[in-house]
Short mmCIF file of C-alpha atoms in Angstrom, two decimals:
data_model
loop_
_atom_site.label_atom_id
_atom_site.label_comp_id
_atom_site.label_asym_id
_atom_site.label_seq_id
_atom_site.Cartn_x
_atom_site.Cartn_y
_atom_site.Cartn_z
CA UNK M 24 129.39 78.15 106.35
CA UNK M 25 128.90 81.90 106.55
CA UNK M 26 125.94 83.47 104.78
CA UNK M 27 125.98 86.93 103.23
CA UNK M 28 122.73 88.56 104.36
CA UNK M 29 123.34 91.90 102.63
CA UNK M 30 121.30 92.96 99.62
CA UNK M 31 122.83 92.35 96.18
CA UNK M 32 123.96 95.43 94.22
CA UNK M 33 121.33 97.06 92.01
CA UNK M 34 121.93 96.57 88.31
CA UNK M 35 122.13 99.38 85.79
CA UNK M 36 118.97 98.12 84.08
CA UNK M 37 116.97 98.48 87.29
CA UNK M 38 118.31 101.99 87.81
CA UNK M 39 117.33 102.92 84.24
CA UNK M 40 113.72 101.94 84.94
CA UNK M 41 113.42 104.52 87.72
CA UNK M 42 111.70 107.89 87.03
CA UNK M 43 113.98 110.53 85.57
CA UNK M 44 114.85 113.40 87.87
CA UNK M 45 114.40 111.56 91.17
CA UNK M 46 117.25 110.63 93.48
CA UNK M 47 117.51 106.94 94.27
CA UNK M 48 118.27 106.10 97.89
CA UNK M 49 119.04 102.41 98.48
CA UNK M 50 117.45 101.47 101.78
CA UNK M 51 116.42 98.09 103.11
CA UNK M 52 113.20 98.19 105.16
CA UNK M 53 113.70 96.83 108.65
CA UNK M 54 111.12 94.41 110.02
CA UNK M 55 109.23 95.73 113.03
CA UNK M 56 110.81 94.61 116.26
CA UNK M 57 108.71 92.60 118.69
CA UNK M 58 110.92 93.43 121.67
CA UNK M 59 108.80 96.32 123.07
CA UNK M 60 105.63 94.20 122.99
CA UNK M 61 107.38 91.22 124.54
CA UNK M 62 108.90 93.42 127.25
CA UNK M 63 105.61 95.03 128.26
CA UNK M 64 103.76 91.69 128.23
CA UNK M 65 106.45 90.09 130.39
CA UNK M 66 106.45 92.94 132.91
CA UNK M 67 102.66 92.87 133.14
CA UNK M 68 102.62 89.11 133.62
CA UNK M 69 105.31 89.25 136.32
CA UNK M 70 103.48 92.07 138.11
CA UNK M 71 100.23 90.11 138.17
CA UNK M 72 102.02 86.99 139.36
CA UNK M 73 103.75 88.91 142.16
CA UNK M 74 100.47 90.55 143.18
CA UNK M 75 98.67 87.19 143.32
CA UNK M 76 101.39 85.70 145.53
CA UNK M 77 102.00 88.67 147.85
CA UNK M 78 98.57 90.22 148.36
CA UNK M 79 96.24 88.65 150.93
CA UNK M 80 93.41 88.63 148.42
CA UNK M 81 94.49 87.25 145.03
CA UNK M 82 93.51 89.12 141.91
CA UNK M 83 90.64 87.68 139.93
CA UNK M 84 92.18 88.45 136.57
CA UNK M 85 95.14 86.48 135.32
CA UNK M 86 96.61 85.29 132.07
CA UNK M 87 95.11 82.04 130.87
CA UNK M 88 96.07 80.26 127.66
CA UNK M 89 93.61 80.68 124.82
CA UNK M 90 91.79 77.46 124.09
CA UNK M 91 90.99 76.17 120.62
CA UNK M 92 87.28 76.86 121.09
CA UNK M 93 87.93 80.49 122.10
CA UNK M 94 90.26 80.98 119.15
CA UNK M 95 87.74 79.60 116.64
CA UNK M 96 84.98 81.72 118.18
CA UNK M 97 87.04 84.89 117.86
CA UNK M 98 88.00 84.13 114.25
CA UNK M 99 84.39 83.38 113.29
CA UNK M 100 83.14 86.54 114.99
CA UNK M 101 85.79 88.67 113.27
CA UNK M 102 85.00 87.31 109.81
CA UNK M 103 81.23 87.42 110.23
CA UNK M 104 81.16 91.01 111.49
CA UNK M 105 80.97 93.46 108.55
CA UNK M 106 83.18 96.54 108.60
CA UNK M 107 81.58 99.50 110.28
CA UNK M 108 82.59 102.37 108.02
CA UNK M 109 83.94 103.28 104.61
CA UNK M 110 87.69 103.73 104.40
CA UNK M 111 90.13 104.89 101.76
CA UNK M 112 90.55 101.26 100.68
CA UNK M 113 86.90 101.10 99.58
CA UNK M 114 87.32 104.24 97.46
CA UNK M 115 90.55 102.90 95.97
CA UNK M 116 88.87 99.62 95.03
CA UNK M 117 85.98 101.45 93.39
CA UNK M 118 87.65 104.39 91.62
CA UNK M 119 91.24 103.33 90.91
CA UNK M 120 90.31 102.15 87.37
CA UNK M 121 89.54 105.79 86.54
CA UNK M 122 93.18 106.68 87.16
CA UNK M 123 94.43 104.38 84.39
CA UNK M 124 94.64 106.40 81.14
CA UNK M 125 93.37 104.73 77.99
CA UNK M 126 96.20 106.19 75.90
CA UNK M 127 99.25 106.96 78.09
CA UNK M 128 101.27 109.97 77.01
CA UNK M 129 104.52 108.75 78.56
CA UNK M 130 106.28 105.38 78.95
CA UNK M 131 105.34 103.16 81.92
CA UNK M 132 107.99 104.47 84.37
CA UNK M 133 106.27 107.86 84.39
CA UNK M 134 103.09 108.43 86.38
CA UNK M 135 100.29 110.65 85.13
CA UNK M 136 98.20 112.70 87.52
CA UNK M 137 94.61 111.60 87.95
CA UNK M 138 91.53 113.08 89.56
CA UNK M 139 91.21 110.08 91.89
CA UNK M 140 94.69 110.63 93.39
CA UNK M 141 93.46 113.44 95.59
CA UNK M 142 92.64 113.87 99.29
CA UNK M 143 89.86 111.77 100.71
CA UNK M 144 87.58 114.76 101.33
CA UNK M 145 87.64 115.92 97.70
CA UNK M 146 87.20 112.39 96.41
CA UNK M 147 84.20 111.71 98.65
CA UNK M 148 82.42 115.05 98.13
CA UNK M 149 83.27 115.96 94.53
CA UNK M 150 84.19 112.99 92.33
CA UNK M 151 82.40 110.03 93.93
CA UNK M 152 78.85 111.52 93.88
CA UNK M 153 79.31 112.53 90.23
CA UNK M 154 80.37 109.03 89.17
CA UNK M 155 77.69 107.34 91.29
CA UNK M 156 74.99 109.53 89.76
CA UNK M 157 76.03 108.71 86.20
CA UNK M 158 76.27 104.98 86.91
CA UNK M 159 72.87 105.02 88.63
CA UNK M 160 71.37 106.78 85.60
CA UNK M 161 72.93 104.22 83.25
CA UNK M 162 71.65 101.32 85.37
CA UNK M 163 68.14 102.77 85.45
CA UNK M 164 68.16 103.31 81.68
CA UNK M 165 69.36 99.73 81.15
CA UNK M 166 66.50 98.40 83.27
CA UNK M 167 64.02 100.49 81.32
CA UNK M 168 65.39 99.18 78.01
CA UNK M 169 65.08 95.59 79.21
CA UNK M 170 61.55 96.24 80.42
CA UNK M 171 60.56 97.85 77.12
CA UNK M 172 62.11 94.99 75.17
CA UNK M 173 60.16 92.44 77.17
CA UNK M 174 56.92 94.31 76.57
CA UNK M 175 57.27 94.42 72.79
CA UNK M 176 58.55 90.86 72.47
CA UNK M 177 56.24 87.91 72.07
CA UNK M 178 55.37 86.28 75.36
CA UNK M 179 58.08 88.21 77.19
CA UNK M 180 60.90 86.28 75.48
CA UNK M 181 63.17 88.83 73.86
CA UNK M 182 66.06 88.22 71.53
CA UNK M 183 69.68 88.77 72.38
CA UNK M 184 70.37 92.46 72.90
CA UNK M 185 72.52 94.07 70.23
CA UNK M 186 75.52 96.12 71.35
CA UNK M 187 76.63 97.60 68.04
CA UNK M 188 77.17 101.32 67.63
CA UNK M 189 73.95 101.73 65.65
CA UNK M 190 71.88 99.74 68.17
CA UNK M 191 73.25 101.65 71.17
CA UNK M 192 72.74 105.03 69.49
CA UNK M 193 69.15 104.02 68.67
CA UNK M 194 68.49 103.12 72.31
CA UNK M 195 70.28 106.12 73.81
CA UNK M 196 69.48 108.63 71.12
CA UNK M 197 71.94 110.96 69.45
CA UNK M 198 74.78 110.22 67.05
CA UNK M 199 77.03 107.22 66.72
CA UNK M 200 80.22 108.95 67.79
CA UNK M 201 80.18 107.93 71.45
CA UNK M 202 79.65 104.57 73.07
CA UNK M 203 78.23 105.62 76.40
CA UNK M 204 78.64 102.20 77.92
CA UNK M 205 82.41 102.80 77.78
CA UNK M 206 82.43 105.95 79.86
CA UNK M 207 83.53 104.19 83.04
CA UNK M 208 85.05 101.00 81.71
CA UNK M 209 86.42 98.77 84.45
CA UNK M 210 84.30 100.14 87.31
CA UNK M 211 82.19 97.79 89.36
CA UNK M 212 78.67 99.08 90.09
CA UNK M 213 78.57 97.29 93.46
CA UNK M 214 81.89 98.79 94.62
CA UNK M 215 80.91 102.27 93.46
CA UNK M 216 77.49 102.11 95.12
CA UNK M 217 79.06 100.88 98.36
CA UNK M 218 81.04 104.11 98.70
CA UNK M 219 77.75 105.97 99.10
CA UNK M 220 76.98 104.16 102.32
CA UNK M 221 73.87 102.32 103.42
CA UNK M 222 70.65 103.70 102.01
CA UNK M 223 72.22 105.71 99.20
CA UNK M 224 70.33 103.77 96.52
CA UNK M 225 67.00 104.27 98.29
CA UNK M 226 67.72 107.99 98.55
CA UNK M 227 68.37 108.21 94.81
CA UNK M 228 65.17 106.32 94.00
CA UNK M 229 63.09 108.57 96.27
CA UNK M 230 64.58 111.74 94.78
CA UNK M 231 63.92 110.47 91.25
CA UNK M 232 60.33 109.64 92.19
CA UNK M 233 59.86 113.18 93.52
CA UNK M 234 61.25 114.63 90.29
CA UNK M 235 58.88 112.50 88.20
CA UNK M 236 55.93 113.48 90.39
CA UNK M 237 56.85 117.16 90.10
CA UNK M 238 57.20 116.96 86.32
CA UNK M 239 53.81 115.26 86.02
CA UNK M 240 52.14 117.89 88.18
CA UNK M 241 53.75 120.64 86.11
CA UNK M 242 52.59 119.02 82.88
CA UNK M 243 49.05 118.66 84.22
CA UNK M 244 48.91 122.31 85.30
CA UNK M 245 50.24 123.53 81.96
CA UNK M 246 47.63 121.40 80.13
CA UNK M 247 44.83 123.11 82.01
#
């Protein structure tokens, strides 16, 4: 029985879902061929085998089959070793939720431009530090609110924190128009902080401590 391996024709409904104004080119992606790798490996193996049999002094290096112990050791070492640097994938995992509009202006087939869909240099030097700074400020304020709530509660056992508009405006100050906890909805603090690299949190804490120390010294001098 013969099998038809060609792709089925694209329906009109699928074509209607494509963005308007773009030309559709039907193309089937070809799987990468393993022939070049197999050819080079075979030639290298044959050359080593010929050298071992023809030279008076055999080569010390040769192809040996990988044992189960070696394979498990390599897999364990690969999984236990953390990645060395920060790549575009880390930034995409952290900041892609910012590219999803809350109220889309166009139907789903259309894509809206976002500030996170920019080159890596602009994202790392312009947008990421701004978002990390705001999230660090929010996290510090949340810790201070929890600490203050524990101090005023009896025996350190506080009640359940209220998240209504009036309660949040009372904690943050200002009017009730904005819920500040919804500024970056969907972002993970751990993923965002990871894009700053190792030691970024300690650097922020040290800079904040210097600012507090400077403000206290200025207040003391003005009081004199």
